[in-house]
Amino acid sequence: SPSSAASSSAAARAAVDAVVVARAMSSRERVDGALASSSLYCGLDFGTSSARMAVVDDRGALVHVSVAAYDAPDARLGLSTSWTSALWTLLARLEDDVRRRIEAVAIDGTSGTALIVDGSNGEVLHAPYMYNDTFKEEVGRISALRAAASDVKHSVESASSAACKLSRWVNVD
């Protein structure tokens, strides 16, 4: 259908940057510098309303495209559970042969979104702060920390910065 084709095309475009990164990472890590013709590269893009996957071969030819809409957010952990569910849905759609040939994966997400996880086990500790969440009350804390290190103003002092989101989590939530 035209709608399905447009959706597949959009998914390919949305994940293409992640695929480029995956291919670049893999080629740098290969000792012989040559990539086998059977190598595949996966790009995942986690957007505002859905997750998208594109898989390409070493010539850049599109091998697989898939889109997974997000489930309803969890009351405590917000969209993080929806993101996890979408990831597993996308991975389940890969044919075994394609999955086995993937050399590298790159993940892209909405800029400015912060997810706090336990570093020892990956468990999500708090619902994500989305790209458009702002915490103006945290700017003062971040400015004071930055001023102790330098007299140059920095982008971390923006109310929507990851630094302000982390400060909010540590000091308020």
PDB file of N, CA, C and O in Angstrom, residues 61-140:
ATOM      1  N   ALA A  61      23.081  -1.046   0.267  1.00  0.00           N
ATOM      2  CA  ALA A  61      21.763  -1.478  -0.208  1.00  0.00           C
ATOM      3  C   ALA A  61      20.886  -1.848   0.983  1.00  0.00           C
ATOM      4  O   ALA A  61      21.324  -2.553   1.896  1.00  0.00           O
ATOM      5  N   LEU A  62      19.662  -1.382   0.961  1.00  0.00           N
ATOM      6  CA  LEU A  62      18.715  -1.636   2.038  1.00  0.00           C
ATOM      7  C   LEU A  62      18.288  -3.099   2.014  1.00  0.00           C
ATOM      8  O   LEU A  62      17.846  -3.619   0.995  1.00  0.00           O
ATOM      9  N   VAL A  63      18.462  -3.783   3.156  1.00  0.00           N
ATOM     10  CA  VAL A  63      18.141  -5.191   3.283  1.00  0.00           C
ATOM     11  C   VAL A  63      16.853  -5.389   4.085  1.00  0.00           C
ATOM     12  O   VAL A  63      16.059  -6.289   3.803  1.00  0.00           O
ATOM     13  N   HIS A  64      16.633  -4.550   5.068  1.00  0.00           N
ATOM     14  CA  HIS A  64      15.471  -4.707   5.958  1.00  0.00           C
ATOM     15  C   HIS A  64      15.085  -3.344   6.525  1.00  0.00           C
ATOM     16  O   HIS A  64      15.956  -2.552   6.890  1.00  0.00           O
ATOM     17  N   VAL A  65      13.789  -3.085   6.610  1.00  0.00           N
ATOM     18  CA  VAL A  65      13.253  -1.876   7.234  1.00  0.00           C
ATOM     19  C   VAL A  65      12.056  -2.278   8.066  1.00  0.00           C
ATOM     20  O   VAL A  65      11.246  -3.108   7.646  1.00  0.00           O
ATOM     21  N   SER A  66      11.945  -1.702   9.251  1.00  0.00           N
ATOM     22  CA  SER A  66      10.809  -2.006  10.107  1.00  0.00           C
ATOM     23  C   SER A  66      10.520  -0.828  11.029  1.00  0.00           C
ATOM     24  O   SER A  66      11.430  -0.088  11.400  1.00  0.00           O
ATOM     25  N   VAL A  67       9.253  -0.657  11.384  1.00  0.00           N
ATOM     26  CA  VAL A  67       8.811   0.391  12.297  1.00  0.00           C
ATOM     27  C   VAL A  67       7.969  -0.260  13.378  1.00  0.00           C
ATOM     28  O   VAL A  67       7.143  -1.130  13.093  1.00  0.00           O
ATOM     29  N   ALA A  68       8.176   0.153  14.624  1.00  0.00           N
ATOM     30  CA  ALA A  68       7.353  -0.336  15.737  1.00  0.00           C
ATOM     31  C   ALA A  68       6.834   0.868  16.529  1.00  0.00           C
ATOM     32  O   ALA A  68       7.620   1.661  17.038  1.00  0.00           O
ATOM     33  N   ALA A  69       5.520   0.983  16.593  1.00  0.00           N
ATOM     34  CA  ALA A  69       4.901   2.055  17.381  1.00  0.00           C
ATOM     35  C   ALA A  69       5.098   1.740  18.867  1.00  0.00           C
ATOM     36  O   ALA A  69       5.260   0.578  19.262  1.00  0.00           O
ATOM     37  N   TYR A  70       5.094   2.764  19.678  1.00  0.00           N
ATOM     38  CA  TYR A  70       5.262   2.575  21.119  1.00  0.00           C
ATOM     39  C   TYR A  70       3.961   2.162  21.788  1.00  0.00           C
ATOM     40  O   TYR A  70       2.878   2.630  21.422  1.00  0.00           O
ATOM     41  N   ASP A  71       4.084   1.299  22.802  1.00  0.00           N
ATOM     42  CA  ASP A  71       2.959   0.938  23.664  1.00  0.00           C
ATOM     43  C   ASP A  71       2.656   2.112  24.580  1.00  0.00           C
ATOM     44  O   ASP A  71       3.444   3.055  24.674  1.00  0.00           O
ATOM     45  N   ALA A  72       1.575   2.004  25.316  1.00  0.00           N
ATOM     46  CA  ALA A  72       1.250   3.026  26.316  1.00  0.00           C
ATOM     47  C   ALA A  72       2.357   3.046  27.370  1.00  0.00           C
ATOM     48  O   ALA A  72       2.860   1.994  27.777  1.00  0.00           O
ATOM     49  N   PRO A  73       2.764   4.240  27.825  1.00  0.00           N
ATOM     50  CA  PRO A  73       3.844   4.349  28.814  1.00  0.00           C
ATOM     51  C   PRO A  73       3.466   3.710  30.157  1.00  0.00           C
ATOM     52  O   PRO A  73       2.311   3.716  30.562  1.00  0.00           O
ATOM     53  N   ASP A  74       4.461   3.169  30.828  1.00  0.00           N
ATOM     54  CA  ASP A  74       4.313   2.617  32.167  1.00  0.00           C
ATOM     55  C   ASP A  74       4.133   3.766  33.156  1.00  0.00           C
ATOM     56  O   ASP A  74       4.756   4.816  33.014  1.00  0.00           O
ATOM     57  N   ALA A  75       3.293   3.575  34.166  1.00  0.00           N
ATOM     58  CA  ALA A  75       3.013   4.650  35.133  1.00  0.00           C
ATOM     59  C   ALA A  75       4.270   5.118  35.862  1.00  0.00           C
ATOM     60  O   ALA A  75       4.449   6.305  36.109  1.00  0.00           O
ATOM     61  N   ARG A  76       5.181   4.200  36.220  1.00  0.00           N
ATOM     62  CA  ARG A  76       6.365   4.583  36.981  1.00  0.00           C
ATOM     63  C   ARG A  76       7.571   4.876  36.094  1.00  0.00           C
ATOM     64  O   ARG A  76       8.322   5.810  36.347  1.00  0.00           O
ATOM     65  N   LEU A  77       7.749   4.093  35.073  1.00  0.00           N
ATOM     66  CA  LEU A  77       8.969   4.212  34.266  1.00  0.00           C
ATOM     67  C   LEU A  77       8.750   4.924  32.936  1.00  0.00           C
ATOM     68  O   LEU A  77       9.661   5.016  32.127  1.00  0.00           O
ATOM     69  N   GLY A  78       7.551   5.422  32.706  1.00  0.00           N
ATOM     70  CA  GLY A  78       7.294   6.213  31.516  1.00  0.00           C
ATOM     71  C   GLY A  78       7.558   5.449  30.238  1.00  0.00           C
ATOM     72  O   GLY A  78       7.292   4.254  30.136  1.00  0.00           O
ATOM     73  N   LEU A  79       8.096   6.160  29.263  1.00  0.00           N
ATOM     74  CA  LEU A  79       8.321   5.587  27.939  1.00  0.00           C
ATOM     75  C   LEU A  79       9.425   4.538  27.885  1.00  0.00           C
ATOM     76  O   LEU A  79       9.540   3.831  26.890  1.00  0.00           O
ATOM     77  N   SER A  80      10.233   4.420  28.918  1.00  0.00           N
ATOM     78  CA  SER A  80      11.351   3.469  28.845  1.00  0.00           C
ATOM     79  C   SER A  80      10.860   2.054  28.579  1.00  0.00           C
ATOM     80  O   SER A  80      11.488   1.307  27.829  1.00  0.00           O
ATOM     81  N   THR A  81       9.722   1.664  29.167  1.00  0.00           N
ATOM     82  CA  THR A  81       9.193   0.320  28.913  1.00  0.00           C
ATOM     83  C   THR A  81       8.683   0.209  27.479  1.00  0.00           C
ATOM     84  O   THR A  81       8.802  -0.841  26.860  1.00  0.00           O
ATOM     85  N   SER A  82       8.137   1.297  26.944  1.00  0.00           N
ATOM     86  CA  SER A  82       7.676   1.304  25.551  1.00  0.00           C
ATOM     87  C   SER A  82       8.857   1.170  24.601  1.00  0.00           C
ATOM     88  O   SER A  82       8.769   0.480  23.580  1.00  0.00           O
ATOM     89  N   TRP A  83       9.953   1.853  24.909  1.00  0.00           N
ATOM     90  CA  TRP A  83      11.155   1.761  24.081  1.00  0.00           C
ATOM     91  C   TRP A  83      11.695   0.338  24.063  1.00  0.00           C
ATOM     92  O   TRP A  83      12.084  -0.183  23.025  1.00  0.00           O
ATOM     93  N   THR A  84      11.742  -0.285  25.244  1.00  0.00           N
ATOM     94  CA  THR A  84      12.229  -1.662  25.347  1.00  0.00           C
ATOM     95  C   THR A  84      11.353  -2.609  24.538  1.00  0.00           C
ATOM     96  O   THR A  84      11.857  -3.446  23.782  1.00  0.00           O
ATOM     97  N   SER A  85      10.047  -2.460  24.679  1.00  0.00           N
ATOM     98  CA  SER A  85       9.114  -3.304  23.936  1.00  0.00           C
ATOM     99  C   SER A  85       9.284  -3.122  22.425  1.00  0.00           C
ATOM    100  O   SER A  85       9.302  -4.097  21.670  1.00  0.00           O
ATOM    101  N   ALA A  86       9.426  -1.880  21.983  1.00  0.00           N
ATOM    102  CA  ALA A  86       9.617  -1.609  20.549  1.00  0.00           C
ATOM    103  C   ALA A  86      10.920  -2.227  20.049  1.00  0.00           C
ATOM    104  O   ALA A  86      10.960  -2.797  18.947  1.00  0.00           O
ATOM    105  N   LEU A  87      11.981  -2.137  20.841  1.00  0.00           N
ATOM    106  CA  LEU A  87      13.266  -2.733  20.451  1.00  0.00           C
ATOM    107  C   LEU A  87      13.103  -4.234  20.235  1.00  0.00           C
ATOM    108  O   LEU A  87      13.536  -4.772  19.211  1.00  0.00           O
ATOM    109  N   TRP A  88      12.496  -4.935  21.200  1.00  0.00           N
ATOM    110  CA  TRP A  88      12.329  -6.386  21.072  1.00  0.00           C
ATOM    111  C   TRP A  88      11.437  -6.735  19.889  1.00  0.00           C
ATOM    112  O   TRP A  88      11.671  -7.734  19.197  1.00  0.00           O
ATOM    113  N   THR A  89      10.428  -5.899  19.613  1.00  0.00           N
ATOM    114  CA  THR A  89       9.571  -6.120  18.446  1.00  0.00           C
ATOM    115  C   THR A  89      10.385  -6.023  17.163  1.00  0.00           C
ATOM    116  O   THR A  89      10.277  -6.882  16.273  1.00  0.00           O
ATOM    117  N   LEU A  90      11.197  -4.987  17.049  1.00  0.00           N
ATOM    118  CA  LEU A  90      12.029  -4.809  15.855  1.00  0.00           C
ATOM    119  C   LEU A  90      13.006  -5.974  15.677  1.00  0.00           C
ATOM    120  O   LEU A  90      13.172  -6.491  14.570  1.00  0.00           O
ATOM    121  N   LEU A  91      13.653  -6.362  16.764  1.00  0.00           N
ATOM    122  CA  LEU A  91      14.623  -7.461  16.677  1.00  0.00           C
ATOM    123  C   LEU A  91      13.948  -8.777  16.297  1.00  0.00           C
ATOM    124  O   LEU A  91      14.507  -9.574  15.532  1.00  0.00           O
ATOM    125  N   ALA A  92      12.745  -9.009  16.799  1.00  0.00           N
ATOM    126  CA  ALA A  92      12.020 -10.246  16.488  1.00  0.00           C
ATOM    127  C   ALA A  92      11.642 -10.324  15.014  1.00  0.00           C
ATOM    128  O   ALA A  92      11.478 -11.423  14.468  1.00  0.00           O
ATOM    129  N   ARG A  93      11.519  -9.187  14.363  1.00  0.00           N
ATOM    130  CA  ARG A  93      11.146  -9.158  12.941  1.00  0.00           C
ATOM    131  C   ARG A  93      12.317  -9.498  12.001  1.00  0.00           C
ATOM    132  O   ARG A  93      12.110  -9.719  10.815  1.00  0.00           O
ATOM    133  N   LEU A  94      13.524  -9.517  12.538  1.00  0.00           N
ATOM    134  CA  LEU A  94      14.690  -9.849  11.706  1.00  0.00           C
ATOM    135  C   LEU A  94      14.725 -11.345  11.417  1.00  0.00           C
ATOM    136  O   LEU A  94      14.533 -12.166  12.315  1.00  0.00           O
ATOM    137  N   GLU A  95      14.988 -11.695  10.181  1.00  0.00           N
ATOM    138  CA  GLU A  95      15.186 -13.097   9.847  1.00  0.00           C
ATOM    139  C   GLU A  95      16.495 -13.551  10.485  1.00  0.00           C
ATOM    140  O   GLU A  95      17.432 -12.770  10.629  1.00  0.00           O
ATOM    141  N   ASP A  96      16.575 -14.825  10.846  1.00  0.00           N
ATOM    142  CA  ASP A  96      17.775 -15.348  11.510  1.00  0.00           C
ATOM    143  C   ASP A  96      19.039 -15.089  10.696  1.00  0.00           C
ATOM    144  O   ASP A  96      20.068 -14.714  11.249  1.00  0.00           O
ATOM    145  N   ASP A  97      18.976 -15.285   9.370  1.00  0.00           N
ATOM    146  CA  ASP A  97      20.147 -15.078   8.522  1.00  0.00           C
ATOM    147  C   ASP A  97      20.610 -13.623   8.573  1.00  0.00           C
ATOM    148  O   ASP A  97      21.802 -13.350   8.633  1.00  0.00           O
ATOM    149  N   VAL A  98      19.676 -12.699   8.560  1.00  0.00           N
ATOM    150  CA  VAL A  98      20.014 -11.278   8.637  1.00  0.00           C
ATOM    151  C   VAL A  98      20.636 -10.972   9.997  1.00  0.00           C
ATOM    152  O   VAL A  98      21.675 -10.324  10.095  1.00  0.00           O
ATOM    153  N   ARG A  99      20.020 -11.433  11.059  1.00  0.00           N
ATOM    154  CA  ARG A  99      20.511 -11.180  12.420  1.00  0.00           C
ATOM    155  C   ARG A  99      21.946 -11.681  12.591  1.00  0.00           C
ATOM    156  O   ARG A  99      22.787 -10.997  13.160  1.00  0.00           O
ATOM    157  N   ARG A 100      22.232 -12.867  12.085  1.00  0.00           N
ATOM    158  CA  ARG A 100      23.576 -13.447  12.231  1.00  0.00           C
ATOM    159  C   ARG A 100      24.645 -12.647  11.497  1.00  0.00           C
ATOM    160  O   ARG A 100      25.804 -12.651  11.890  1.00  0.00           O
ATOM    161  N   ARG A 101      24.276 -11.962  10.417  1.00  0.00           N
ATOM    162  CA  ARG A 101      25.251 -11.255   9.583  1.00  0.00           C
ATOM    163  C   ARG A 101      25.501  -9.810  10.032  1.00  0.00           C
ATOM    164  O   ARG A 101      26.372  -9.140   9.480  1.00  0.00           O
ATOM    165  N   ILE A 102      24.788  -9.333  11.024  1.00  0.00           N
ATOM    166  CA  ILE A 102      24.965  -7.946  11.466  1.00  0.00           C
ATOM    167  C   ILE A 102      26.299  -7.803  12.185  1.00  0.00           C
ATOM    168  O   ILE A 102      26.577  -8.493  13.156  1.00  0.00           O
ATOM    169  N   GLU A 103      27.134  -6.902  11.672  1.00  0.00           N
ATOM    170  CA  GLU A 103      28.472  -6.647  12.216  1.00  0.00           C
ATOM    171  C   GLU A 103      28.478  -5.559  13.284  1.00  0.00           C
ATOM    172  O   GLU A 103      29.315  -5.566  14.163  1.00  0.00           O
ATOM    173  N   ALA A 104      27.586  -4.584  13.147  1.00  0.00           N
ATOM    174  CA  ALA A 104      27.571  -3.462  14.085  1.00  0.00           C
ATOM    175  C   ALA A 104      26.173  -2.868  14.143  1.00  0.00           C
ATOM    176  O   ALA A 104      25.403  -2.967  13.197  1.00  0.00           O
ATOM    177  N   VAL A 105      25.882  -2.260  15.288  1.00  0.00           N
ATOM    178  CA  VAL A 105      24.595  -1.612  15.518  1.00  0.00           C
ATOM    179  C   VAL A 105      24.866  -0.217  16.060  1.00  0.00           C
ATOM    180  O   VAL A 105      25.732  -0.024  16.910  1.00  0.00           O
ATOM    181  N   ALA A 106      24.131   0.749  15.542  1.00  0.00           N
ATOM    182  CA  ALA A 106      24.196   2.107  16.080  1.00  0.00           C
ATOM    183  C   ALA A 106      22.779   2.530  16.441  1.00  0.00           C
ATOM    184  O   ALA A 106      21.823   2.188  15.753  1.00  0.00           O
ATOM    185  N   ILE A 107      22.663   3.254  17.547  1.00  0.00           N
ATOM    186  CA  ILE A 107      21.357   3.673  18.048  1.00  0.00           C
ATOM    187  C   ILE A 107      21.318   5.187  18.118  1.00  0.00           C
ATOM    188  O   ILE A 107      22.248   5.823  18.605  1.00  0.00           O
ATOM    189  N   ASP A 108      20.226   5.742  17.636  1.00  0.00           N
ATOM    190  CA  ASP A 108      19.996   7.182  17.650  1.00  0.00           C
ATOM    191  C   ASP A 108      18.680   7.425  18.381  1.00  0.00           C
ATOM    192  O   ASP A 108      17.773   6.598  18.324  1.00  0.00           O
ATOM    193  N   GLY A 109      18.593   8.538  19.080  1.00  0.00           N
ATOM    194  CA  GLY A 109      17.361   8.867  19.781  1.00  0.00           C
ATOM    195  C   GLY A 109      17.091  10.352  19.745  1.00  0.00           C
ATOM    196  O   GLY A 109      17.906  11.137  19.254  1.00  0.00           O
ATOM    197  N   THR A 110      15.944  10.707  20.261  1.00  0.00           N
ATOM    198  CA  THR A 110      15.559  12.113  20.308  1.00  0.00           C
ATOM    199  C   THR A 110      16.567  12.877  21.154  1.00  0.00           C
ATOM    200  O   THR A 110      16.828  12.520  22.294  1.00  0.00           O
ATOM    201  N   SER A 111      17.121  13.926  20.585  1.00  0.00           N
ATOM    202  CA  SER A 111      18.155  14.679  21.295  1.00  0.00           C
ATOM    203  C   SER A 111      17.621  15.289  22.577  1.00  0.00           C
ATOM    204  O   SER A 111      16.466  15.692  22.654  1.00  0.00           O
ATOM    205  N   GLY A 112      18.439  15.314  23.586  1.00  0.00           N
ATOM    206  CA  GLY A 112      18.072  15.952  24.844  1.00  0.00           C
ATOM    207  C   GLY A 112      17.255  15.081  25.776  1.00  0.00           C
ATOM    208  O   GLY A 112      16.882  15.509  26.857  1.00  0.00           O
ATOM    209  N   THR A 113      16.952  13.853  25.389  1.00  0.00           N
ATOM    210  CA  THR A 113      16.213  12.957  26.279  1.00  0.00           C
ATOM    211  C   THR A 113      17.216  12.261  27.189  1.00  0.00           C
ATOM    212  O   THR A 113      18.248  11.785  26.727  1.00  0.00           O
ATOM    213  N   ALA A 114      16.907  12.226  28.493  1.00  0.00           N
ATOM    214  CA  ALA A 114      17.816  11.618  29.467  1.00  0.00           C
ATOM    215  C   ALA A 114      17.118  10.455  30.162  1.00  0.00           C
ATOM    216  O   ALA A 114      15.978  10.578  30.612  1.00  0.00           O
ATOM    217  N   LEU A 115      17.806   9.332  30.246  1.00  0.00           N
ATOM    218  CA  LEU A 115      17.288   8.140  30.908  1.00  0.00           C
ATOM    219  C   LEU A 115      18.293   7.737  31.978  1.00  0.00           C
ATOM    220  O   LEU A 115      19.465   7.495  31.678  1.00  0.00           O
ATOM    221  N   ILE A 116      17.849   7.661  33.213  1.00  0.00           N
ATOM    222  CA  ILE A 116      18.716   7.315  34.342  1.00  0.00           C
ATOM    223  C   ILE A 116      18.620   5.804  34.579  1.00  0.00           C
ATOM    224  O   ILE A 116      17.535   5.284  34.839  1.00  0.00           O
ATOM    225  N   VAL A 117      19.778   5.126  34.480  1.00  0.00           N
ATOM    226  CA  VAL A 117      19.804   3.682  34.681  1.00  0.00           C
ATOM    227  C   VAL A 117      20.872   3.313  35.705  1.00  0.00           C
ATOM    228  O   VAL A 117      21.819   4.056  35.932  1.00  0.00           O
ATOM    229  N   ASP A 118      20.701   2.158  36.315  1.00  0.00           N
ATOM    230  CA  ASP A 118      21.694   1.605  37.225  1.00  0.00           C
ATOM    231  C   ASP A 118      22.843   1.073  36.369  1.00  0.00           C
ATOM    232  O   ASP A 118      22.637   0.197  35.531  1.00  0.00           O
ATOM    233  N   GLY A 119      24.036   1.604  36.579  1.00  0.00           N
ATOM    234  CA  GLY A 119      25.193   1.220  35.783  1.00  0.00           C
ATOM    235  C   GLY A 119      25.597  -0.231  35.939  1.00  0.00           C
ATOM    236  O   GLY A 119      26.241  -0.790  35.064  1.00  0.00           O
ATOM    237  N   SER A 120      25.207  -0.873  37.031  1.00  0.00           N
ATOM    238  CA  SER A 120      25.629  -2.252  37.250  1.00  0.00           C
ATOM    239  C   SER A 120      24.741  -3.262  36.538  1.00  0.00           C
ATOM    240  O   SER A 120      25.188  -4.362  36.230  1.00  0.00           O
ATOM    241  N   ASN A 121      23.473  -2.904  36.292  1.00  0.00           N
ATOM    242  CA  ASN A 121      22.587  -3.891  35.677  1.00  0.00           C
ATOM    243  C   ASN A 121      21.672  -3.330  34.582  1.00  0.00           C
ATOM    244  O   ASN A 121      20.887  -4.074  34.014  1.00  0.00           O
ATOM    245  N   GLY A 122      21.745  -2.045  34.309  1.00  0.00           N
ATOM    246  CA  GLY A 122      20.927  -1.448  33.258  1.00  0.00           C
ATOM    247  C   GLY A 122      19.486  -1.188  33.638  1.00  0.00           C
ATOM    248  O   GLY A 122      18.700  -0.743  32.810  1.00  0.00           O
ATOM    249  N   GLU A 123      19.116  -1.452  34.886  1.00  0.00           N
ATOM    250  CA  GLU A 123      17.735  -1.234  35.319  1.00  0.00           C
ATOM    251  C   GLU A 123      17.398   0.257  35.285  1.00  0.00           C
ATOM    252  O   GLU A 123      18.164   1.097  35.750  1.00  0.00           O
ATOM    253  N   VAL A 124      16.247   0.569  34.732  1.00  0.00           N
ATOM    254  CA  VAL A 124      15.787   1.956  34.670  1.00  0.00           C
ATOM    255  C   VAL A 124      15.377   2.398  36.067  1.00  0.00           C
ATOM    256  O   VAL A 124      14.594   1.723  36.743  1.00  0.00           O
ATOM    257  N   LEU A 125      15.940   3.536  36.519  1.00  0.00           N
ATOM    258  CA  LEU A 125      15.680   4.023  37.872  1.00  0.00           C
ATOM    259  C   LEU A 125      14.586   5.082  37.937  1.00  0.00           C
ATOM    260  O   LEU A 125      14.023   5.325  39.001  1.00  0.00           O
ATOM    261  N   HIS A 126      14.321   5.724  36.827  1.00  0.00           N
ATOM    262  CA  HIS A 126      13.364   6.831  36.816  1.00  0.00           C
ATOM    263  C   HIS A 126      12.805   6.975  35.411  1.00  0.00           C
ATOM    264  O   HIS A 126      13.493   6.679  34.436  1.00  0.00           O
ATOM    265  N   ALA A 127      11.575   7.420  35.324  1.00  0.00           N
ATOM    266  CA  ALA A 127      10.998   7.694  34.005  1.00  0.00           C
ATOM    267  C   ALA A 127      11.905   8.686  33.276  1.00  0.00           C
ATOM    268  O   ALA A 127      12.503   9.560  33.901  1.00  0.00           O
ATOM    269  N   PRO A 128      12.036   8.559  31.972  1.00  0.00           N
ATOM    270  CA  PRO A 128      12.929   9.465  31.236  1.00  0.00           C
ATOM    271  C   PRO A 128      12.438  10.907  31.284  1.00  0.00           C
ATOM    272  O   PRO A 128      11.239  11.171  31.368  1.00  0.00           O
ATOM    273  N   TYR A 129      13.386  11.817  31.250  1.00  0.00           N
ATOM    274  CA  TYR A 129      13.086  13.222  31.039  1.00  0.00           C
ATOM    275  C   TYR A 129      13.186  13.425  29.535  1.00  0.00           C
ATOM    276  O   TYR A 129      14.229  13.175  28.933  1.00  0.00           O
ATOM    277  N   MET A 130      12.106  13.869  28.941  1.00  0.00           N
ATOM    278  CA  MET A 130      12.048  13.996  27.497  1.00  0.00           C
ATOM    279  C   MET A 130      12.775  15.248  27.007  1.00  0.00           C
ATOM    280  O   MET A 130      13.069  16.149  27.786  1.00  0.00           O
ATOM    281  N   TYR A 131      13.023  15.286  25.715  1.00  0.00           N
ATOM    282  CA  TYR A 131      13.751  16.381  25.078  1.00  0.00           C
ATOM    283  C   TYR A 131      13.136  17.744  25.384  1.00  0.00           C
ATOM    284  O   TYR A 131      13.842  18.741  25.447  1.00  0.00           O
ATOM    285  N   ASN A 132      11.845  17.800  25.599  1.00  0.00           N
ATOM    286  CA  ASN A 132      11.185  19.086  25.833  1.00  0.00           C
ATOM    287  C   ASN A 132      10.904  19.374  27.303  1.00  0.00           C
ATOM    288  O   ASN A 132      10.282  20.382  27.626  1.00  0.00           O
ATOM    289  N   ASP A 133      11.366  18.503  28.207  1.00  0.00           N
ATOM    290  CA  ASP A 133      11.254  18.782  29.643  1.00  0.00           C
ATOM    291  C   ASP A 133      12.294  19.825  30.025  1.00  0.00           C
ATOM    292  O   ASP A 133      13.462  19.700  29.638  1.00  0.00           O
ATOM    293  N   THR A 134      11.874  20.830  30.760  1.00  0.00           N
ATOM    294  CA  THR A 134      12.817  21.855  31.217  1.00  0.00           C
ATOM    295  C   THR A 134      12.719  22.001  32.725  1.00  0.00           C
ATOM    296  O   THR A 134      11.651  21.837  33.308  1.00  0.00           O
ATOM    297  N   PHE A 135      13.840  22.302  33.352  1.00  0.00           N
ATOM    298  CA  PHE A 135      13.920  22.482  34.796  1.00  0.00           C
ATOM    299  C   PHE A 135      14.698  23.755  35.079  1.00  0.00           C
ATOM    300  O   PHE A 135      15.891  23.726  35.377  1.00  0.00           O
ATOM    301  N   LYS A 136      14.003  24.880  34.976  1.00  0.00           N
ATOM    302  CA  LYS A 136      14.639  26.189  35.151  1.00  0.00           C
ATOM    303  C   LYS A 136      15.273  26.327  36.527  1.00  0.00           C
ATOM    304  O   LYS A 136      16.303  26.982  36.679  1.00  0.00           O
ATOM    305  N   GLU A 137      14.659  25.683  37.530  1.00  0.00           N
ATOM    306  CA  GLU A 137      15.200  25.776  38.891  1.00  0.00           C
ATOM    307  C   GLU A 137      16.559  25.099  39.037  1.00  0.00           C
ATOM    308  O   GLU A 137      17.293  25.366  39.988  1.00  0.00           O
ATOM    309  N   GLU A 138      16.939  24.256  38.094  1.00  0.00           N
ATOM    310  CA  GLU A 138      18.228  23.559  38.160  1.00  0.00           C
ATOM    311  C   GLU A 138      19.363  24.376  37.534  1.00  0.00           C
ATOM    312  O   GLU A 138      20.530  24.084  37.766  1.00  0.00           O
ATOM    313  N   VAL A 139      19.034  25.391  36.750  1.00  0.00           N
ATOM    314  CA  VAL A 139      20.053  26.193  36.076  1.00  0.00           C
ATOM    315  C   VAL A 139      21.022  26.799  37.085  1.00  0.00           C
ATOM    316  O   VAL A 139      22.232  26.803  36.877  1.00  0.00           O
ATOM    317  N   GLY A 140      20.507  27.290  38.223  1.00  0.00           N
ATOM    318  CA  GLY A 140      21.370  27.871  39.258  1.00  0.00           C
ATOM    319  C   GLY A 140      22.368  26.869  39.803  1.00  0.00           C
ATOM    320  O   GLY A 140      23.547  27.193  39.992  1.00  0.00           O
TER     321      GLY A 140
END
